[in-house]
Amino acid sequence: MTIIKLDLALPAAPGDLLAGAPHASRAVGKLTEFRSLAIDIASPRTFEREDPHAEAALAALFGAATIDEFPDDDSDNGDDEADAAYLMMLTPRLWKKQDHYRVLGLTHLRYKANDEQVKDAYRRRVLKFHPDKLAARALPGVNIDDVFKCIQKAHETLADPVKRMQYDSVDPGMEFTLPSEAEVKAWATEGEDVAYKNLAPYFVREGRFSKKQPVPVLGDSNSPRNEVEGFYDFWYHFDSWRSFEYEDNEDAETTDNRDNKRYLEKKNKAERARKKTEDNARQRTLVDLALKYDARMKRYKEEDKIAKKMKQQMARGGSASPAPSAAKNAAADKAAKAKAEEEAKKAAEAAAAAKKAADEADKAAKKDAKAALKKEKKALKQLVTKDLTYLHATPSSQQMEATLVALEKLTVSDDVAVLTAAREKIAAAHQAGGIDAARAAFDEAVAAAKA
């Protein structure tokens, strides 16, 4: 053993320590109080993202920092599987018919999505569906370049204020129908506030197209007269920014011939004007229906009529009080009106009860249908992936993934009968001709669903 001797001089002890006290000590500071912190992964990167080629393509679009901002499994509040299947079925040639909000995963927001949300949604889609990332997966039957082009087209439309306004004007995901007169009449019979409550959402929906904001609200039975009359004045002079360029059947930019271009532009302009006229008439119908069954406006009209009559009587030097016969008639009319309202109320209650029963029955039927559809999809997936081992005797990882993509396309259908028929046909084919026959039957069912 080698012993090394070091000549070191220890520093002098602090003067406030007691000499000879082996356990003497003193406080030199306070411990920092503990904090509760969440533990998370250091980065959302995956091994897949370590491919320099893939990262370079993504960084070129959004910058290098963006690569760490969104993990691959980011949720977009939508049905990821359904959206993925929808994307796989798109084609750039028919980009105008695609649902741009669904393509970017913004179905739950639609026109309410702000610019930042559109930008973030596009980033998520690119990080998940960029060709440089999907190339390694090589999904059979799926053109990954087409998928990405459709995503780019959706972003190009929604990121441009003018193009987005044109698309929002005819957004296929929005409802533009109006209540029937029978419905409005039933609401008014049930109670005037019931009518206002049911009509208000229609005016909110249409009000977003107004060039003038904010849009006045319909109000209730206690709303002041000036607000009610102001509401109808606004809507009878409604100025809408809604346009119909997005639905142009002819693209004038595709021709170099000036005469043809002028002809197509004229044709498109005439069609837009026709649709605009129809839309204005549609909005006017809503306002007319609301006014017709607005009890407040009827009261105002009656009040004005009485005030005018009293003013005329005073001008002739007579009493402003109604004549006894007129008062008697008014009382009789009031009693008859009360009786009619009571009968109408009973009829409305009976109709409401019948409607409630029908709605509950319809709700139960829809619930059963949804459960049956879910069960059938599960059974079909069980047959293809478990019972028939992805339709191959010894499937490779690529064959398994291709089968899952095709299965997603097949199960996009909500028709239980179609899915049941496909499952039974695949099972029968397997029993008769083995795994190859089952795969052929499966491919045939997928092709039929895609058509």
Coordinates of C-alpha atoms in Angstrom, one line a residue:
M1 CA 0.0 0.0 0.0
T2 CA 1.3 3.4 -0.9
I3 CA 0.7 6.3 1.5
I4 CA 0.7 9.8 0.3
K5 CA 1.1 12.6 2.8
L6 CA -0.3 16.0 2.0
D7 CA 0.7 19.1 4.0
L8 CA -2.5 21.1 4.2
A9 CA -3.4 23.9 6.7
L10 CA -7.0 23.9 7.8
P11 CA -8.7 27.4 7.9
A12 CA -9.4 28.9 11.2
A13 CA -12.8 28.0 12.8
P14 CA -15.4 30.8 13.0
G15 CA -15.1 32.7 16.2
D16 CA -18.7 32.2 17.3
L17 CA -18.2 28.4 17.7
L18 CA -17.7 27.1 21.2
A19 CA -14.3 25.6 21.7
G20 CA -14.3 22.0 22.9
A21 CA -18.0 21.4 21.9
P22 CA -17.8 18.5 19.4
H23 CA -21.4 19.0 18.3
A24 CA -21.5 22.8 18.2
S25 CA -23.2 24.2 15.1
R26 CA -25.0 27.3 13.9
A27 CA -27.6 28.1 11.3
V28 CA -26.2 29.7 8.2
G29 CA -29.6 30.1 6.3
K30 CA -33.1 28.9 5.8
L31 CA -34.1 26.0 3.6
T32 CA -36.1 26.9 0.5
E33 CA -39.7 25.8 0.8
F34 CA -40.7 23.0 -1.5
R35 CA -42.8 23.5 -4.7
S36 CA -45.1 21.0 -6.4
L37 CA -44.2 20.7 -10.1
A38 CA -45.6 18.5 -12.8
I39 CA -43.2 16.0 -14.4
D40 CA -43.5 15.7 -18.2
I41 CA -41.4 14.4 -21.1
A42 CA -38.6 16.7 -22.1
S43 CA -39.7 17.0 -25.7
P44 CA -42.5 15.9 -28.0
R45 CA -40.0 14.5 -30.5
T46 CA -40.3 11.0 -31.7
F47 CA -37.7 8.7 -33.4
E48 CA -39.6 9.2 -36.6
R49 CA -38.9 12.9 -36.4
E50 CA -35.2 12.3 -36.2
D51 CA -35.1 11.8 -40.0
P52 CA -33.2 14.9 -41.2
H53 CA -34.9 14.9 -44.5
A54 CA -38.4 14.9 -42.9
E55 CA -37.4 17.6 -40.4
A56 CA -36.0 19.8 -43.2
A57 CA -39.2 19.7 -45.1
L58 CA -41.3 20.6 -42.1
A59 CA -38.8 23.3 -40.9
A60 CA -39.0 24.9 -44.4
L61 CA -42.7 25.3 -43.9
F62 CA -42.9 26.5 -40.3
G63 CA -39.4 27.1 -39.0
A64 CA -37.1 24.8 -37.0
A65 CA -38.7 25.6 -33.7
T66 CA -42.1 24.4 -34.9
I67 CA -40.9 20.8 -35.0
D68 CA -41.0 20.6 -31.3
E69 CA -44.3 22.4 -30.8
F70 CA -46.8 19.7 -31.7
P71 CA -46.6 16.0 -30.9
D72 CA -47.9 13.5 -33.5
D73 CA -50.8 12.5 -31.4
D74 CA -52.2 16.0 -30.9
S75 CA -56.0 16.0 -30.6
D76 CA -58.0 18.4 -32.7
N77 CA -61.2 17.8 -30.8
G78 CA -62.6 15.8 -33.7
D79 CA -63.0 12.2 -34.6
D80 CA -59.4 11.5 -35.7
E81 CA -60.2 8.1 -37.3
A82 CA -63.1 9.4 -39.2
D83 CA -61.2 12.5 -40.3
A84 CA -58.2 10.4 -41.4
A85 CA -60.5 8.1 -43.5
Y86 CA -62.1 11.2 -45.0
L87 CA -58.7 12.7 -45.9
M88 CA -57.7 9.4 -47.6
M89 CA -60.7 9.6 -49.9
L90 CA -60.2 13.2 -51.2
T91 CA -58.9 14.2 -54.6
P92 CA -57.3 17.6 -55.5
R93 CA -59.4 17.7 -58.7
L94 CA -62.6 18.1 -56.6
W95 CA -61.1 20.4 -53.9
K96 CA -64.1 22.8 -54.1
K97 CA -66.4 20.0 -52.9
Q98 CA -64.3 19.1 -49.8
D99 CA -65.1 20.3 -46.3
H100 CA -62.1 22.6 -45.6
Y101 CA -62.9 22.8 -41.9
R102 CA -63.0 19.0 -41.6
V103 CA -59.8 18.7 -43.6
L104 CA -58.0 20.8 -41.0
G105 CA -59.8 19.3 -38.0
L106 CA -61.9 22.4 -37.3
T107 CA -65.4 20.9 -37.7
H108 CA -66.2 21.9 -34.1
L109 CA -65.4 25.6 -34.7
R110 CA -66.0 26.3 -38.4
Y111 CA -66.5 30.0 -39.0
K112 CA -65.8 30.8 -35.3
A113 CA -62.1 29.6 -35.7
N114 CA -59.7 32.6 -35.6
D115 CA -56.6 33.0 -37.7
E116 CA -54.3 31.5 -35.1
Q117 CA -56.5 28.4 -34.7
V118 CA -56.5 27.9 -38.5
K119 CA -52.7 28.2 -38.5
D120 CA -52.2 25.8 -35.7
A121 CA -54.6 23.3 -37.2
Y122 CA -52.7 23.4 -40.5
R123 CA -49.4 22.8 -38.7
R124 CA -50.9 19.8 -36.9
R125 CA -52.1 18.4 -40.2
V126 CA -48.8 19.0 -41.9
L127 CA -46.9 17.3 -39.1
K128 CA -49.1 14.3 -39.4
F129 CA -49.7 14.0 -43.1
H130 CA -46.6 15.5 -44.8
P131 CA -45.5 13.3 -47.7
D132 CA -42.0 13.0 -46.3
K133 CA -43.5 11.5 -43.2
L134 CA -46.0 9.2 -44.9
A135 CA -43.6 8.0 -47.6
A136 CA -42.1 5.4 -45.2
R137 CA -45.6 4.0 -44.5
A138 CA -46.4 3.5 -48.3
L139 CA -50.1 3.0 -47.8
P140 CA -51.5 1.0 -50.7
G141 CA -54.3 2.8 -52.7
V142 CA -53.5 6.1 -51.1
N143 CA -51.9 9.0 -53.0
I144 CA -50.1 10.8 -50.2
D145 CA -49.3 13.7 -52.4
D146 CA -53.0 14.1 -53.2
V147 CA -53.8 14.1 -49.4
F148 CA -51.3 16.8 -48.8
K149 CA -52.5 18.9 -51.7
C150 CA -56.0 18.8 -50.3
I151 CA -54.7 20.0 -46.9
Q152 CA -52.8 22.8 -48.6
K153 CA -55.9 23.8 -50.6
A154 CA -58.0 23.9 -47.4
H155 CA -55.4 26.1 -45.7
E156 CA -55.1 28.4 -48.8
T157 CA -58.8 29.0 -48.6
L158 CA -59.2 29.5 -44.9
A159 CA -56.1 31.6 -44.4
D160 CA -57.1 34.1 -47.0
P161 CA -59.8 36.5 -45.6
V162 CA -61.5 37.0 -49.0
K163 CA -61.5 33.3 -50.0
R164 CA -62.7 32.3 -46.5
M165 CA -65.5 34.8 -46.6
Q166 CA -66.6 33.3 -49.9
Y167 CA -66.4 29.8 -48.5
D168 CA -68.2 30.7 -45.3
S169 CA -71.0 32.2 -47.4
V170 CA -71.9 28.7 -48.7
D171 CA -70.3 26.5 -46.1
P172 CA -71.9 23.0 -46.6
G173 CA -71.4 22.3 -42.9
M174 CA -73.8 25.0 -41.9
E175 CA -77.6 24.9 -41.8
F176 CA -79.5 27.6 -43.7
T177 CA -83.1 26.3 -43.5
L178 CA -85.9 28.3 -41.9
P179 CA -88.8 27.2 -39.7
S180 CA -92.1 26.7 -41.4
E181 CA -95.1 28.9 -40.7
A182 CA -96.8 26.1 -39.0
E183 CA -93.9 25.8 -36.6
V184 CA -93.8 29.5 -35.8
K185 CA -97.6 29.5 -35.3
A186 CA -97.3 26.6 -32.9
W187 CA -94.6 28.4 -30.9
A188 CA -96.7 31.6 -30.7
T189 CA -99.8 29.6 -29.6
E190 CA -97.7 28.0 -26.8
G191 CA -96.6 31.4 -25.6
E192 CA -95.1 34.5 -27.0
D193 CA -91.8 34.1 -25.2
V194 CA -91.6 30.5 -26.5
A195 CA -91.8 31.9 -30.0
Y196 CA -89.1 34.5 -29.3
K197 CA -86.8 31.9 -27.8
N198 CA -87.2 29.5 -30.7
L199 CA -86.8 32.2 -33.4
A200 CA -83.8 34.0 -31.8
P201 CA -81.2 31.4 -32.9
Y202 CA -82.2 31.8 -36.6
F203 CA -81.6 35.6 -36.4
V204 CA -78.3 35.0 -34.7
R205 CA -77.2 32.7 -37.5
E206 CA -78.3 35.1 -40.2
G207 CA -76.9 38.1 -38.3
R208 CA -73.3 37.0 -38.8
F209 CA -73.6 38.0 -42.5
S210 CA -74.5 41.6 -41.6
K211 CA -72.1 44.3 -42.8
K212 CA -73.3 46.3 -39.8
Q213 CA -72.4 45.0 -36.4
P214 CA -73.6 44.5 -33.7
V215 CA -76.9 43.0 -34.8
P216 CA -80.0 43.8 -32.5
V217 CA -81.6 40.9 -30.7
L218 CA -85.2 39.7 -31.0
G219 CA -85.7 40.2 -27.2
D220 CA -88.7 38.9 -25.2
S221 CA -92.2 40.0 -24.1
N222 CA -90.7 42.7 -21.7
S223 CA -88.4 44.4 -24.3
P224 CA -89.0 48.1 -24.7
R225 CA -91.0 49.2 -27.8
N226 CA -88.2 51.2 -29.3
E227 CA -85.9 48.1 -29.2
V228 CA -88.6 45.9 -30.8
E229 CA -89.3 48.4 -33.6
G230 CA -85.6 49.0 -34.1
F231 CA -85.1 45.3 -34.5
Y232 CA -87.6 45.0 -37.4
D233 CA -86.3 48.2 -38.9
F234 CA -82.8 46.8 -39.0
W235 CA -83.9 43.5 -40.5
Y236 CA -86.1 45.1 -43.2
H237 CA -83.0 47.1 -44.3
F238 CA -80.6 44.2 -43.8
D239 CA -77.3 44.5 -45.7
S240 CA -75.6 41.2 -46.2
W241 CA -72.0 40.5 -47.2
R242 CA -72.9 36.9 -48.2
S243 CA -71.8 36.2 -51.7
F244 CA -71.7 33.1 -54.0
E245 CA -68.5 33.3 -56.0
Y246 CA -67.4 30.0 -54.4
E247 CA -70.2 28.2 -56.3
D248 CA -69.2 29.5 -59.7
N249 CA -69.6 26.6 -62.2
E250 CA -67.3 28.2 -64.7
D251 CA -63.7 29.3 -64.0
A252 CA -63.0 32.3 -66.2
E253 CA -59.3 32.2 -65.3
T254 CA -58.9 28.9 -67.2
T255 CA -59.2 30.4 -70.6
D256 CA -56.9 32.8 -72.5
N257 CA -59.5 33.9 -75.0
R258 CA -60.8 37.3 -73.9
D259 CA -64.2 36.8 -75.5
N260 CA -64.7 33.5 -73.7
K261 CA -63.4 35.0 -70.5
R262 CA -65.9 37.9 -70.7
Y263 CA -68.7 35.4 -71.5
L264 CA -67.9 33.2 -68.5
E265 CA -67.6 36.2 -66.2
K266 CA -71.0 37.5 -67.3
K267 CA -72.5 34.0 -66.8
N268 CA -71.1 33.7 -63.3
K269 CA -72.1 37.2 -62.4
A270 CA -75.7 36.5 -63.5
E271 CA -75.8 33.3 -61.5
R272 CA -74.4 35.0 -58.4
A273 CA -77.1 37.8 -58.7
R274 CA -79.8 35.2 -58.9
K275 CA -78.6 33.3 -55.8
K276 CA -78.2 36.6 -54.0
T277 CA -81.9 37.6 -54.8
E278 CA -83.1 34.2 -53.6
D279 CA -81.1 34.5 -50.4
N280 CA -82.5 38.0 -49.7
A281 CA -86.0 36.6 -50.2
R282 CA -85.2 33.7 -47.8
Q283 CA -84.1 36.2 -45.1
R284 CA -87.1 38.4 -45.7
T285 CA -89.4 35.3 -45.2
L286 CA -87.9 34.8 -41.8
V287 CA -88.5 38.5 -40.8
D288 CA -92.1 38.4 -42.2
L289 CA -92.9 35.2 -40.2
A290 CA -91.5 36.7 -37.0
L291 CA -93.4 39.9 -37.5
K292 CA -96.7 38.1 -38.3
Y293 CA -96.7 36.2 -35.0
D294 CA -95.1 38.9 -32.8
A295 CA -97.6 39.6 -30.1
R296 CA -95.7 42.8 -29.1
M297 CA -96.2 44.4 -32.5
K298 CA -99.9 43.5 -32.4
R299 CA -100.2 45.2 -29.0
Y300 CA -98.4 48.3 -30.3
K301 CA -100.8 48.4 -33.3
E302 CA -103.9 48.2 -31.0
E303 CA -102.5 50.8 -28.6
D304 CA -101.9 53.2 -31.5
K305 CA -105.4 52.5 -32.8
I306 CA -107.0 53.3 -29.4
A307 CA -104.8 56.4 -29.0
K308 CA -105.8 57.7 -32.4
K309 CA -109.5 57.1 -31.7
M310 CA -109.3 59.0 -28.4
K311 CA -107.5 61.9 -30.1
Q312 CA -110.2 62.2 -32.7
Q313 CA -113.0 62.2 -30.0
M314 CA -111.2 64.9 -28.1
A315 CA -110.8 66.9 -31.2
R316 CA -114.6 66.8 -31.8
G317 CA -115.1 68.0 -28.2
G318 CA -116.4 64.6 -26.9
S319 CA -115.2 62.5 -24.0
A320 CA -112.0 60.6 -24.3
S321 CA -113.6 57.6 -22.5
P322 CA -115.0 54.8 -24.6
A323 CA -118.8 54.7 -24.9
P324 CA -120.6 52.2 -22.7
S325 CA -121.6 50.0 -25.6
A326 CA -118.0 50.1 -26.8
A327 CA -116.8 49.1 -23.4
K328 CA -119.3 46.2 -23.3
N329 CA -118.2 45.0 -26.7
A330 CA -114.6 45.2 -25.6
A331 CA -115.3 43.1 -22.5
A332 CA -117.1 40.5 -24.6
D333 CA -114.2 40.4 -27.1
K334 CA -111.8 40.1 -24.3
A335 CA -113.7 37.1 -22.8
A336 CA -114.0 35.4 -26.2
K337 CA -110.3 36.0 -26.7
A338 CA -109.4 34.5 -23.3
K339 CA -111.5 31.5 -24.0
A340 CA -109.9 31.0 -27.4
E341 CA -106.5 31.4 -25.9
E342 CA -107.3 28.8 -23.3
E343 CA -108.5 26.3 -25.9
A344 CA -105.5 27.0 -28.0
K345 CA -103.2 26.5 -25.0
K346 CA -104.8 23.1 -24.3
A347 CA -104.4 22.1 -27.9
A348 CA -100.8 23.3 -27.8
E349 CA -100.1 21.3 -24.7
A350 CA -101.6 18.2 -26.2
A351 CA -99.5 18.7 -29.4
A352 CA -96.4 19.3 -27.3
A353 CA -97.0 16.1 -25.3
A354 CA -97.4 14.2 -28.6
K355 CA -94.3 15.7 -30.0
K356 CA -92.3 14.9 -26.9
A357 CA -93.4 11.3 -27.1
A358 CA -92.5 11.2 -30.7
D359 CA -89.1 12.8 -30.1
E360 CA -88.4 10.4 -27.3
A361 CA -89.3 7.4 -29.5
D362 CA -87.1 8.9 -32.3
K363 CA -84.3 9.4 -29.9
A364 CA -84.5 5.8 -28.7
A365 CA -84.6 4.6 -32.2
K366 CA -81.5 6.6 -33.1
K367 CA -79.7 5.3 -30.0
D368 CA -80.5 1.7 -31.0
A369 CA -79.4 2.4 -34.5
K370 CA -76.1 3.9 -33.3
A371 CA -75.5 1.0 -31.0
A372 CA -76.2 -1.5 -33.8
L373 CA -73.8 0.4 -36.1
K374 CA -71.1 0.4 -33.5
K375 CA -71.6 -3.3 -32.9
E376 CA -71.5 -4.1 -36.6
K377 CA -68.3 -2.1 -37.2
K378 CA -66.7 -3.9 -34.2
A379 CA -67.7 -7.3 -35.6
L380 CA -66.4 -6.5 -39.0
K381 CA -63.1 -5.4 -37.6
Q382 CA -62.9 -8.5 -35.4
L383 CA -63.5 -10.7 -38.5
V384 CA -60.9 -9.0 -40.7
T385 CA -58.1 -8.3 -38.2
K386 CA -58.4 -11.1 -35.6
D387 CA -60.4 -14.0 -37.2
L388 CA -58.9 -13.7 -40.7
T389 CA -55.5 -12.3 -39.6
Y390 CA -55.6 -9.2 -41.7
L391 CA -56.7 -11.3 -44.7
H392 CA -53.2 -12.8 -45.1
A393 CA -51.9 -16.1 -43.7
T394 CA -48.8 -14.4 -42.3
P395 CA -49.3 -10.7 -42.7
S396 CA -46.4 -8.3 -42.8
S397 CA -46.6 -4.9 -41.1
Q398 CA -47.3 -3.1 -44.4
Q399 CA -50.1 -5.6 -45.2
M400 CA -51.6 -5.0 -41.8
E401 CA -51.5 -1.2 -42.2
A402 CA -53.0 -1.4 -45.7
T403 CA -55.8 -3.6 -44.5
L404 CA -56.6 -1.1 -41.7
V405 CA -56.7 1.8 -44.1
A406 CA -59.0 -0.1 -46.4
L407 CA -61.1 -1.1 -43.4
E408 CA -61.4 2.6 -42.4
K409 CA -62.7 3.4 -45.9
L410 CA -65.3 0.6 -45.7
T411 CA -66.5 1.6 -42.2
V412 CA -67.1 5.2 -43.2
S413 CA -70.5 4.0 -44.2
D414 CA -73.3 4.5 -41.6
D415 CA -75.5 1.9 -43.3
V416 CA -75.7 -1.1 -41.0
A417 CA -77.2 -3.3 -43.8
V418 CA -74.2 -2.5 -46.1
L419 CA -71.6 -3.4 -43.4
T420 CA -73.5 -6.6 -42.4
A421 CA -73.7 -7.7 -46.0
A422 CA -70.0 -7.0 -46.4
R423 CA -69.1 -9.0 -43.3
E424 CA -71.3 -12.0 -44.2
K425 CA -69.9 -12.0 -47.8
I426 CA -66.3 -12.0 -46.5
A427 CA -67.0 -14.7 -44.0
A428 CA -68.8 -16.8 -46.7
A429 CA -66.0 -16.3 -49.2
H430 CA -63.4 -17.4 -46.6
Q431 CA -65.4 -20.5 -45.8
A432 CA -65.8 -21.4 -49.5
G433 CA -62.4 -20.4 -50.9
G434 CA -60.0 -19.6 -48.0
I435 CA -58.1 -16.5 -47.2
D436 CA -57.5 -15.4 -50.8
A437 CA -61.2 -15.5 -51.5
A438 CA -62.0 -13.6 -48.4
R439 CA -59.4 -10.9 -49.3
A440 CA -61.0 -10.6 -52.8
A441 CA -64.5 -10.2 -51.2
F442 CA -63.1 -7.5 -48.9
D443 CA -61.5 -5.6 -51.7
E444 CA -64.8 -5.7 -53.6
A445 CA -66.7 -4.3 -50.6
V446 CA -64.2 -1.5 -50.2
A447 CA -64.4 -0.6 -53.9
A448 CA -68.2 -0.5 -53.6
A449 CA -68.1 1.7 -50.6
K450 CA -65.6 4.1 -52.2
A451 CA -67.8 4.4 -55.3

